[in-house]
Amino acid sequence: MFLSYQSRVRDAVRAFLKTEYSAEPRIVVEQPPRPEFGDLALTFAFELAKTLRRPPRKIAEEVAAKLPPVPGVAKLEAAGAGYLNVFFHRSAYAADLLSGSSDSTPDAVPAGKIIVEHTNINPNKAAHIGHLRNAALGDTFVRILRGVGSRVEVQNYIDNTGVQVGDVVVGFEHLEHKNAADVEALITDHNVRLDYYCWDLYARVSKYFDEDKARAADLRGAALQKIEHGEGDTARLGEVVARAIVRAHLKTMARIGVEYDLLPRESEILHLKFWEQAFQQLKERGAIYFETEGKNKGCWVMRADSSGAEAAESADDADANKVIVRSNGTVTYVGKDIAYQLWKFGLLGRSFRYTPFQTYPDGRVLWMSATEGESHDFGGAARVYNVIDSRQSYLQNIVVMGLRALGYNEQAANSVHFSYEVVALSPRCCKDLGIELSEDDAKRPYIEVSGRKGLGVKADDLIDTLNERALAEVVSRHADRDPEFQRKIARQIATSALRFFLLKFTRNTVIAFDFAEALSFDGETGPYCQYAAVRAANILRKAGESAAPSSTEALADNELWQLLVLASQTLATANQALQSSEPAVLAKYAFELAQKFNTFYHHHHILSEEDPAKRAFLLWLAGYVRQQLAQALDWLGIEVPEAM
RNA sequence: GGGGGCGUAGCUCAGUGGAUAGAGCAACGGUCUUCUAAACCGUUGGUCGCGAGUUCGAUUCUCGCCGCCCCUACCA
């Protein structure tokens, strides 16, 4: 409802300014900083003051006096140096909400299919806290997009033939003297968690390689060669490991409510010759060239910046360019990524086959790419979001430049690097983990997570700890309930604490992970938001059947009115979160709404309210807030428990 | 060297070309025979890194400086 009131006001003012002053300024609609300033604040007068050469305050006053009546608006007021403050007609607004009429459609919804690629964990070790941030961001963005009506396809790319899988394969073969059959036995052993096992093994191999660079190059190269060509036991070993670890990752992500539609794998990109197809296009259109001299001699190279005279001059500078095909003829990761990106837009002229990989409890089927199998309409998106940390923005730019160099300007413009900063470990966190830091490292604000060094917080360990702590709280409050009930609530609380923690930071903030903060259920947390919704539900349940309120007079009370207006902004906030690609905006909103509800809860004892009209109204308000809060939380991937 | 990001309360973070810069945590002091205190109320706490410029107005935009982080591989 908020969106439609907002656009109604904006349209009315725009039309008025055009006829009255022949002016078409940008109409910015703000939230006033204080409630006495009304429900909307417009700042066009400041901008208009320049062209009209009149004081902004005068302009605002004139518009306030002369603007034709706008339905739903009770009062206009010039204020401050030149604001136009807008006051809604409270009972009309409430009546619109009560009638259940729908709000305006958010303007941030792109047309056509949207692909969101996220998670993308190398299948050679357990998922860690950084991967959880990626998945939480991606999954929340998907939920919001779907919430406003977009068609979204979620892809989780599996680099099953890459260096990292190769390293673990070398680890099994050379450090553990295990073959594919041995590892298969390991997987069926319920005392072993392969993802954890490989976490340690990967760190060991990395160390083993660091000790001898030549050995590293030889062993890694040989393993990679076999894995890429699907040859022998080594390739089978890689396949067995990658598959098992993908299953582990999916299980971990399912614990926090993250699901996917498709797992495209690098092996199919190789075997179905996606790269060869892309290579052809790139060569034909001159997007890459064969370098005959300098340090990149013998490579196929893309000019790092093909626009502008300065760039042309520096194009000879080998450092400014990006190697796509190495001098030994193998393609780099970015090359494969260009091919994959082309496929996502349906521009490759080639596609995968698919096979069902698993079915989620809700019946949704997760597909995996295959060389043979069923056809499907995956890919062919109008817009693509790649959720990848900010360290890869250079490479993401190369991919987009590749599309542009091929003439796909529209698709290049619709390739979005959904960038975010990494999760690092605070020095205190390292201490908690028993990690010894060098003197220099101890002075740093945070320490980078490193799979290579086995340095990090494993996702499942963190989720386990959260579940234990939540369960202890639940048991202390609901000792009489059965264990299954207790565990379910604990799981919902743990998930909420984790997701909210990962989402409340804006994307370009490095999270210095801290156990005390991540494990908190108090203050600005998911459980706090859930608690408010549970409280509201408790009141409604105890009140029993309730009719719609006959009167909305109580809205004369500013506190009640502000709670109602805020609660009505869920969709508008989701829209804002999409426009800025910033899920934190919605998390912040959910917290604010929960906070306002808690204040309301303490000020108004609904069930003992003696005035029946007021009681009915307060009950309705509590119900409305509960519903809106639950909606916001649902988009954040957070469930409202039955009890807390 | 080049490119990008960050610097706001003791700590962790929001925020905006404008109306008295906000929240959580921490600290201190109050609220439970209750619609469950995972909550609420109050107090303490800020030269919005430093300097200049643009502007009627800058914490917000521009430039310079200082500090920290990331990227700049024929790794992914």
mmCIF file with all atom_site columns, C-alpha atoms in Angstrom, chain A residues 28-155:
data_model
loop_
_atom_site.group_PDB
_atom_site.id
_atom_site.type_symbol
_atom_site.label_atom_id
_atom_site.label_alt_id
_atom_site.label_comp_id
_atom_site.label_asym_id
_atom_site.label_entity_id
_atom_site.label_seq_id
_atom_site.pdbx_PDB_ins_code
_atom_site.Cartn_x
_atom_site.Cartn_y
_atom_site.Cartn_z
_atom_site.occupancy
_atom_site.B_iso_or_equiv
_atom_site.pdbx_formal_charge
_atom_site.auth_seq_id
_atom_site.auth_comp_id
_atom_site.auth_asym_id
_atom_site.auth_atom_id
_atom_site.pdbx_PDB_model_num
ATOM 1   C CA . VAL A 1 28  ? 12.765 12.429  -4.668  1.00 0.00 ? 28  VAL A CA 1
ATOM 2   C CA . VAL A 1 29  ? 10.523 10.952  -1.993  1.00 0.00 ? 29  VAL A CA 1
ATOM 3   C CA . GLU A 1 30  ? 12.183 10.526  1.387   1.00 0.00 ? 30  GLU A CA 1
ATOM 4   C CA . GLN A 1 31  ? 11.221 9.234   4.767   1.00 0.00 ? 31  GLN A CA 1
ATOM 5   C CA . PRO A 1 32  ? 11.105 12.201  7.137   1.00 0.00 ? 32  PRO A CA 1
ATOM 6   C CA . PRO A 1 33  ? 13.649 11.918  9.934   1.00 0.00 ? 33  PRO A CA 1
ATOM 7   C CA . ARG A 1 34  ? 11.032 12.482  12.594  1.00 0.00 ? 34  ARG A CA 1
ATOM 8   C CA . PRO A 1 35  ? 7.394  11.408  12.809  1.00 0.00 ? 35  PRO A CA 1
ATOM 9   C CA . GLU A 1 36  ? 6.111  14.965  13.357  1.00 0.00 ? 36  GLU A CA 1
ATOM 10  C CA . PHE A 1 37  ? 7.276  15.698  9.821   1.00 0.00 ? 37  PHE A CA 1
ATOM 11  C CA . GLY A 1 38  ? 4.684  13.403  8.352   1.00 0.00 ? 38  GLY A CA 1
ATOM 12  C CA . ASP A 1 39  ? 4.799  10.235  6.317   1.00 0.00 ? 39  ASP A CA 1
ATOM 13  C CA . LEU A 1 40  ? 6.685  11.376  3.222   1.00 0.00 ? 40  LEU A CA 1
ATOM 14  C CA . ALA A 1 41  ? 9.069  14.255  2.580   1.00 0.00 ? 41  ALA A CA 1
ATOM 15  C CA . LEU A 1 42  ? 9.733  15.720  -0.882  1.00 0.00 ? 42  LEU A CA 1
ATOM 16  C CA . THR A 1 43  ? 12.841 17.757  -1.691  1.00 0.00 ? 43  THR A CA 1
ATOM 17  C CA . PHE A 1 44  ? 12.077 18.943  -5.212  1.00 0.00 ? 44  PHE A CA 1
ATOM 18  C CA . ALA A 1 45  ? 11.815 22.557  -4.007  1.00 0.00 ? 45  ALA A CA 1
ATOM 19  C CA . PHE A 1 46  ? 15.561 22.729  -3.381  1.00 0.00 ? 46  PHE A CA 1
ATOM 20  C CA . GLU A 1 47  ? 16.304 21.672  -6.901  1.00 0.00 ? 47  GLU A CA 1
ATOM 21  C CA . LEU A 1 48  ? 13.620 23.911  -8.385  1.00 0.00 ? 48  LEU A CA 1
ATOM 22  C CA . ALA A 1 49  ? 14.944 26.906  -6.447  1.00 0.00 ? 49  ALA A CA 1
ATOM 23  C CA . LYS A 1 50  ? 17.963 27.065  -8.748  1.00 0.00 ? 50  LYS A CA 1
ATOM 24  C CA . THR A 1 51  ? 16.060 27.193  -12.012 1.00 0.00 ? 51  THR A CA 1
ATOM 25  C CA . LEU A 1 52  ? 13.178 29.328  -10.729 1.00 0.00 ? 52  LEU A CA 1
ATOM 26  C CA . ARG A 1 53  ? 15.535 31.598  -8.787  1.00 0.00 ? 53  ARG A CA 1
ATOM 27  C CA . ARG A 1 54  ? 13.194 31.655  -5.830  1.00 0.00 ? 54  ARG A CA 1
ATOM 28  C CA . PRO A 1 55  ? 13.661 30.509  -2.234  1.00 0.00 ? 55  PRO A CA 1
ATOM 29  C CA . PRO A 1 56  ? 12.895 26.794  -1.845  1.00 0.00 ? 56  PRO A CA 1
ATOM 30  C CA . ARG A 1 57  ? 10.707 27.443  1.163   1.00 0.00 ? 57  ARG A CA 1
ATOM 31  C CA . LYS A 1 58  ? 8.411  29.710  -0.909  1.00 0.00 ? 58  LYS A CA 1
ATOM 32  C CA . ILE A 1 59  ? 8.081  27.073  -3.611  1.00 0.00 ? 59  ILE A CA 1
ATOM 33  C CA . ALA A 1 60  ? 7.218  24.381  -1.089  1.00 0.00 ? 60  ALA A CA 1
ATOM 34  C CA . GLU A 1 61  ? 4.623  26.644  0.482   1.00 0.00 ? 61  GLU A CA 1
ATOM 35  C CA . GLU A 1 62  ? 3.067  27.424  -2.864  1.00 0.00 ? 62  GLU A CA 1
ATOM 36  C CA . VAL A 1 63  ? 2.814  23.757  -3.813  1.00 0.00 ? 63  VAL A CA 1
ATOM 37  C CA . ALA A 1 64  ? 1.402  22.906  -0.389  1.00 0.00 ? 64  ALA A CA 1
ATOM 38  C CA . ALA A 1 65  ? -1.315 25.519  -0.862  1.00 0.00 ? 65  ALA A CA 1
ATOM 39  C CA . LYS A 1 66  ? -2.193 24.919  -4.499  1.00 0.00 ? 66  LYS A CA 1
ATOM 40  C CA . LEU A 1 67  ? -1.706 21.210  -5.177  1.00 0.00 ? 67  LEU A CA 1
ATOM 41  C CA . PRO A 1 68  ? -5.080 19.680  -6.088  1.00 0.00 ? 68  PRO A CA 1
ATOM 42  C CA . PRO A 1 69  ? -6.320 17.155  -3.534  1.00 0.00 ? 69  PRO A CA 1
ATOM 43  C CA . VAL A 1 70  ? -4.580 13.776  -3.689  1.00 0.00 ? 70  VAL A CA 1
ATOM 44  C CA . PRO A 1 71  ? -6.685 10.794  -2.609  1.00 0.00 ? 71  PRO A CA 1
ATOM 45  C CA . GLY A 1 72  ? -5.476 9.453   0.716   1.00 0.00 ? 72  GLY A CA 1
ATOM 46  C CA . VAL A 1 73  ? -3.467 12.540  1.568   1.00 0.00 ? 73  VAL A CA 1
ATOM 47  C CA . ALA A 1 74  ? -4.800 14.522  4.520   1.00 0.00 ? 74  ALA A CA 1
ATOM 48  C CA . LYS A 1 75  ? -2.327 17.356  4.723   1.00 0.00 ? 75  LYS A CA 1
ATOM 49  C CA . LEU A 1 76  ? 0.619  18.971  2.952   1.00 0.00 ? 76  LEU A CA 1
ATOM 50  C CA . GLU A 1 77  ? 3.026  21.144  4.848   1.00 0.00 ? 77  GLU A CA 1
ATOM 51  C CA . ALA A 1 78  ? 6.022  23.224  3.855   1.00 0.00 ? 78  ALA A CA 1
ATOM 52  C CA . ALA A 1 79  ? 8.725  22.794  6.441   1.00 0.00 ? 79  ALA A CA 1
ATOM 53  C CA . GLY A 1 80  ? 12.328 23.574  7.231   1.00 0.00 ? 80  GLY A CA 1
ATOM 54  C CA . ALA A 1 81  ? 14.251 25.245  4.453   1.00 0.00 ? 81  ALA A CA 1
ATOM 55  C CA . GLY A 1 82  ? 11.974 23.902  1.754   1.00 0.00 ? 82  GLY A CA 1
ATOM 56  C CA . TYR A 1 83  ? 10.646 20.436  2.380   1.00 0.00 ? 83  TYR A CA 1
ATOM 57  C CA . LEU A 1 84  ? 7.162  19.447  1.416   1.00 0.00 ? 84  LEU A CA 1
ATOM 58  C CA . ASN A 1 85  ? 5.904  17.087  4.089   1.00 0.00 ? 85  ASN A CA 1
ATOM 59  C CA . VAL A 1 86  ? 3.029  14.783  3.286   1.00 0.00 ? 86  VAL A CA 1
ATOM 60  C CA . PHE A 1 87  ? 0.604  13.415  5.873   1.00 0.00 ? 87  PHE A CA 1
ATOM 61  C CA . PHE A 1 88  ? -1.524 10.425  4.932   1.00 0.00 ? 88  PHE A CA 1
ATOM 62  C CA . HIS A 1 89  ? -5.186 10.205  5.763   1.00 0.00 ? 89  HIS A CA 1
ATOM 63  C CA . ARG A 1 90  ? -4.793 7.598   8.479   1.00 0.00 ? 90  ARG A CA 1
ATOM 64  C CA . SER A 1 91  ? -8.194 5.925   8.450   1.00 0.00 ? 91  SER A CA 1
ATOM 65  C CA . ALA A 1 92  ? -8.255 5.869   4.647   1.00 0.00 ? 92  ALA A CA 1
ATOM 66  C CA . TYR A 1 93  ? -4.850 4.208   4.652   1.00 0.00 ? 93  TYR A CA 1
ATOM 67  C CA . ALA A 1 94  ? -6.001 1.660   7.218   1.00 0.00 ? 94  ALA A CA 1
ATOM 68  C CA . ALA A 1 95  ? -9.176 1.020   5.248   1.00 0.00 ? 95  ALA A CA 1
ATOM 69  C CA . ASP A 1 96  ? -7.095 0.291   2.141   1.00 0.00 ? 96  ASP A CA 1
ATOM 70  C CA . LEU A 1 97  ? -4.996 -2.171  4.112   1.00 0.00 ? 97  LEU A CA 1
ATOM 71  C CA . LEU A 1 98  ? -8.109 -3.766  5.649   1.00 0.00 ? 98  LEU A CA 1
ATOM 72  C CA . SER A 1 99  ? -9.780 -4.206  2.285   1.00 0.00 ? 99  SER A CA 1
ATOM 73  C CA . GLY A 1 100 ? -6.821 -6.332  1.263   1.00 0.00 ? 100 GLY A CA 1
ATOM 74  C CA . SER A 1 101 ? -6.396 -4.485  -2.016  1.00 0.00 ? 101 SER A CA 1
ATOM 75  C CA . SER A 1 102 ? -2.989 -5.040  -3.514  1.00 0.00 ? 102 SER A CA 1
ATOM 76  C CA . ASP A 1 103 ? -0.124 -2.592  -3.569  1.00 0.00 ? 103 ASP A CA 1
ATOM 77  C CA . SER A 1 104 ? 1.596  -1.251  -6.695  1.00 0.00 ? 104 SER A CA 1
ATOM 78  C CA . THR A 1 105 ? 3.992  -3.567  -8.446  1.00 0.00 ? 105 THR A CA 1
ATOM 79  C CA . PRO A 1 106 ? 7.588  -2.861  -7.467  1.00 0.00 ? 106 PRO A CA 1
ATOM 80  C CA . ASP A 1 107 ? 9.538  -1.185  -10.231 1.00 0.00 ? 107 ASP A CA 1
ATOM 81  C CA . ALA A 1 108 ? 12.743 -3.102  -9.571  1.00 0.00 ? 108 ALA A CA 1
ATOM 82  C CA . VAL A 1 109 ? 11.438 -6.311  -11.107 1.00 0.00 ? 109 VAL A CA 1
ATOM 83  C CA . PRO A 1 110 ? 13.248 -7.089  -14.358 1.00 0.00 ? 110 PRO A CA 1
ATOM 84  C CA . ALA A 1 111 ? 11.335 -8.810  -17.129 1.00 0.00 ? 111 ALA A CA 1
ATOM 85  C CA . GLY A 1 112 ? 12.292 -12.273 -18.314 1.00 0.00 ? 112 GLY A CA 1
ATOM 86  C CA . LYS A 1 113 ? 14.149 -15.110 -16.677 1.00 0.00 ? 113 LYS A CA 1
ATOM 87  C CA . ILE A 1 114 ? 16.818 -14.323 -14.125 1.00 0.00 ? 114 ILE A CA 1
ATOM 88  C CA . ILE A 1 115 ? 19.696 -16.654 -13.366 1.00 0.00 ? 115 ILE A CA 1
ATOM 89  C CA . VAL A 1 116 ? 21.341 -16.333 -9.990  1.00 0.00 ? 116 VAL A CA 1
ATOM 90  C CA . GLU A 1 117 ? 24.552 -18.289 -9.595  1.00 0.00 ? 117 GLU A CA 1
ATOM 91  C CA . HIS A 1 118 ? 25.766 -18.717 -6.062  1.00 0.00 ? 118 HIS A CA 1
ATOM 92  C CA . THR A 1 119 ? 27.594 -20.973 -3.585  1.00 0.00 ? 119 THR A CA 1
ATOM 93  C CA . ASN A 1 120 ? 30.064 -22.415 -6.163  1.00 0.00 ? 120 ASN A CA 1
ATOM 94  C CA . ILE A 1 121 ? 32.250 -24.151 -3.621  1.00 0.00 ? 121 ILE A CA 1
ATOM 95  C CA . ASN A 1 122 ? 35.193 -26.163 -4.899  1.00 0.00 ? 122 ASN A CA 1
ATOM 96  C CA . PRO A 1 123 ? 34.161 -29.760 -4.189  1.00 0.00 ? 123 PRO A CA 1
ATOM 97  C CA . ASN A 1 124 ? 37.360 -30.713 -2.392  1.00 0.00 ? 124 ASN A CA 1
ATOM 98  C CA . LYS A 1 125 ? 36.705 -29.832 1.254   1.00 0.00 ? 125 LYS A CA 1
ATOM 99  C CA . ALA A 1 126 ? 34.052 -28.868 3.778   1.00 0.00 ? 126 ALA A CA 1
ATOM 100 C CA . ALA A 1 127 ? 32.144 -25.593 3.390   1.00 0.00 ? 127 ALA A CA 1
ATOM 101 C CA . HIS A 1 128 ? 33.272 -22.762 5.642   1.00 0.00 ? 128 HIS A CA 1
ATOM 102 C CA . ILE A 1 129 ? 31.829 -19.556 7.002   1.00 0.00 ? 129 ILE A CA 1
ATOM 103 C CA . GLY A 1 130 ? 32.723 -17.571 3.876   1.00 0.00 ? 130 GLY A CA 1
ATOM 104 C CA . HIS A 1 131 ? 30.718 -19.978 1.718   1.00 0.00 ? 131 HIS A CA 1
ATOM 105 C CA . LEU A 1 132 ? 27.768 -19.471 4.046   1.00 0.00 ? 132 LEU A CA 1
ATOM 106 C CA . ARG A 1 133 ? 27.843 -15.730 3.413   1.00 0.00 ? 133 ARG A CA 1
ATOM 107 C CA . ASN A 1 134 ? 27.803 -16.329 -0.319  1.00 0.00 ? 134 ASN A CA 1
ATOM 108 C CA . ALA A 1 135 ? 24.885 -18.748 -0.088  1.00 0.00 ? 135 ALA A CA 1
ATOM 109 C CA . ALA A 1 136 ? 22.914 -16.602 2.369   1.00 0.00 ? 136 ALA A CA 1
ATOM 110 C CA . LEU A 1 137 ? 23.273 -13.541 0.137   1.00 0.00 ? 137 LEU A CA 1
ATOM 111 C CA . GLY A 1 138 ? 22.437 -15.413 -3.038  1.00 0.00 ? 138 GLY A CA 1
ATOM 112 C CA . ASP A 1 139 ? 19.539 -17.352 -1.571  1.00 0.00 ? 139 ASP A CA 1
ATOM 113 C CA . THR A 1 140 ? 18.003 -14.263 0.032   1.00 0.00 ? 140 THR A CA 1
ATOM 114 C CA . PHE A 1 141 ? 18.273 -12.322 -3.186  1.00 0.00 ? 141 PHE A CA 1
ATOM 115 C CA . VAL A 1 142 ? 16.527 -15.197 -4.951  1.00 0.00 ? 142 VAL A CA 1
ATOM 116 C CA . ARG A 1 143 ? 13.765 -15.311 -2.347  1.00 0.00 ? 143 ARG A CA 1
ATOM 117 C CA . ILE A 1 144 ? 13.115 -11.581 -2.694  1.00 0.00 ? 144 ILE A CA 1
ATOM 118 C CA . LEU A 1 145 ? 13.111 -11.783 -6.493  1.00 0.00 ? 145 LEU A CA 1
ATOM 119 C CA . ARG A 1 146 ? 10.642 -14.667 -6.406  1.00 0.00 ? 146 ARG A CA 1
ATOM 120 C CA . GLY A 1 147 ? 8.637  -12.805 -3.778  1.00 0.00 ? 147 GLY A CA 1
ATOM 121 C CA . VAL A 1 148 ? 7.990  -9.910  -6.127  1.00 0.00 ? 148 VAL A CA 1
ATOM 122 C CA . GLY A 1 149 ? 7.124  -12.259 -8.973  1.00 0.00 ? 149 GLY A CA 1
ATOM 123 C CA . SER A 1 150 ? 10.317 -12.825 -10.932 1.00 0.00 ? 150 SER A CA 1
ATOM 124 C CA . ARG A 1 151 ? 11.130 -16.097 -12.664 1.00 0.00 ? 151 ARG A CA 1
ATOM 125 C CA . VAL A 1 152 ? 14.429 -17.183 -11.177 1.00 0.00 ? 152 VAL A CA 1
ATOM 126 C CA . GLU A 1 153 ? 16.742 -20.100 -11.890 1.00 0.00 ? 153 GLU A CA 1
ATOM 127 C CA . VAL A 1 154 ? 19.334 -20.896 -9.233  1.00 0.00 ? 154 VAL A CA 1
ATOM 128 C CA . GLN A 1 155 ? 22.598 -22.402 -10.377 1.00 0.00 ? 155 GLN A CA 1
#
